[in-house]
């Protein structure tokens, strides 16, 4: 009872405060705020919502959002398994075979074949399946809370396995982080470990009610008290009803996740800070790269952008996503008449806008408006899927084929009408990092940065980021020398980039200082930890470096860099047995990790096992013929000239 009172009392005080505050707003004529936007209002969870809204819950859990994320199981998976489910990455010459063991645990086996023999084998258990199965199922592994995307995806519409989106040209294998940016759209709110970017202590199973309605604490308390029930037909400001939001806020709510582009957070914000009823640009800005063929080729989750291009949207003050979509009911069971009626609500009242297609055409599509005016299309970012194009065309739109490559036109900010030069500079750098790593992006960022008149402390993270991508380390160091540690931005990344500039120019003492500053902000960023360890090695502080690499491996034992570097430290202290074991672990995780292969070869040469060393050096050169160390090692094999080292 004490706990209940402790929970209720602050909320009831908030209710009293907000009711008074809301009355003042109504009198002044300002927009009425939803009371649950206050940071102190808590989420109650979908089970609590279900206790009163069981009928809505029963249909919602079958929607794409309700089925967006769950533990890996046969029930959750939409995939077909069997001997045919083998995916070959021809660029890296790796095979992947997904399978269920005992019908309970899902695994992905990675292997390599050479002359009929298996020369590499790595088995990873899949913890989660992401995606409703309407288009795809992708797969996530969890290593001590750190989550990574697996290399294979099941594409439901074509009933086939293939490499995951984004893995076709550059396969990171089991090393692609899934940060809160990704998870916050595909799932409800997980618990991100403080100081980490992708370690989670709790992972929900699907998008819940409060993602679209906001925190429910005040609403629940009001209903329990019986004194906040709104009059019939009047708004209940303790909870957000998206249909009652103004059109711009409705669109912001939907495009939080259905406006896939390059998202750039505002200073001090996280991807969990947006709530229904807020303006999206209060938390982040979203940019889209535009090309000469963007009107025909577009990314998958761009429904909000495509709808905004439609004359139906631009010439209306009421059309929103909710005009056609009922979020509590799956599109798979929504009849076509539901969508047709949405069209007829406007067009049947305007005879000049009624359908003029020939009868045969209308009969062929069963008078389905969307079949002609919202045709199915592929997407440029997800292979093997077709999606409904939400750009509602005035007439039947035919796709045109062209052999000339599309030309880049620039990026467009979709969340703000008058972006500042600094906004645009951030957008171009983010586009470079997340979408298209081209010099043009950096040139454009530099242009807007020159136009920005913000104080240096506001421009500093963007300027250091730009200089880092251009490998202009001397300028970064010069900037850093003008700052005290207290003046470093609280993002961690700026400190890391300044530290990396010092590291690459040989000043390991200064590098160590900045790497530690980065870790003060993100103590569980394992890449930052490994860089700190490398700096300590170069400074001869081997015991401290050993502790750092051991800490990395205690967080995630499957880090090839930390394993190889720790092996090098053991080699320096004469423990060749442990060094060999750690090198072998690193190579087992990544058979193409050049530094581990070179270090193992150096150890073998030290032990006068020249034939085994030669095999490893040839393995390096097979994947990278330009590797200087491997070439020189083979040339001087008889003299044993190859030194192990710590990865820089």
XYZ file of C-alpha atoms in Angstrom, residues 13 76 190 223 226 315 356 405-406 413 475 480 497 524 546 619:
16
model
C -0.427 16.378 -7.636
C 7.465 -15.595 -34.519
C 14.070 -0.963 -24.421
C -10.019 6.465 -14.591
C -13.345 8.422 -11.519
C -4.697 20.548 -51.830
C -12.406 8.427 -65.771
C 22.931 6.782 -63.383
C 20.874 9.165 -61.255
C 15.256 18.613 -44.597
C 43.722 21.153 -37.790
C 41.783 20.854 -29.425
C 38.005 12.225 -32.814
C 30.651 1.124 -22.385
C 46.025 -5.561 -20.415
C 45.854 -16.290 -46.608
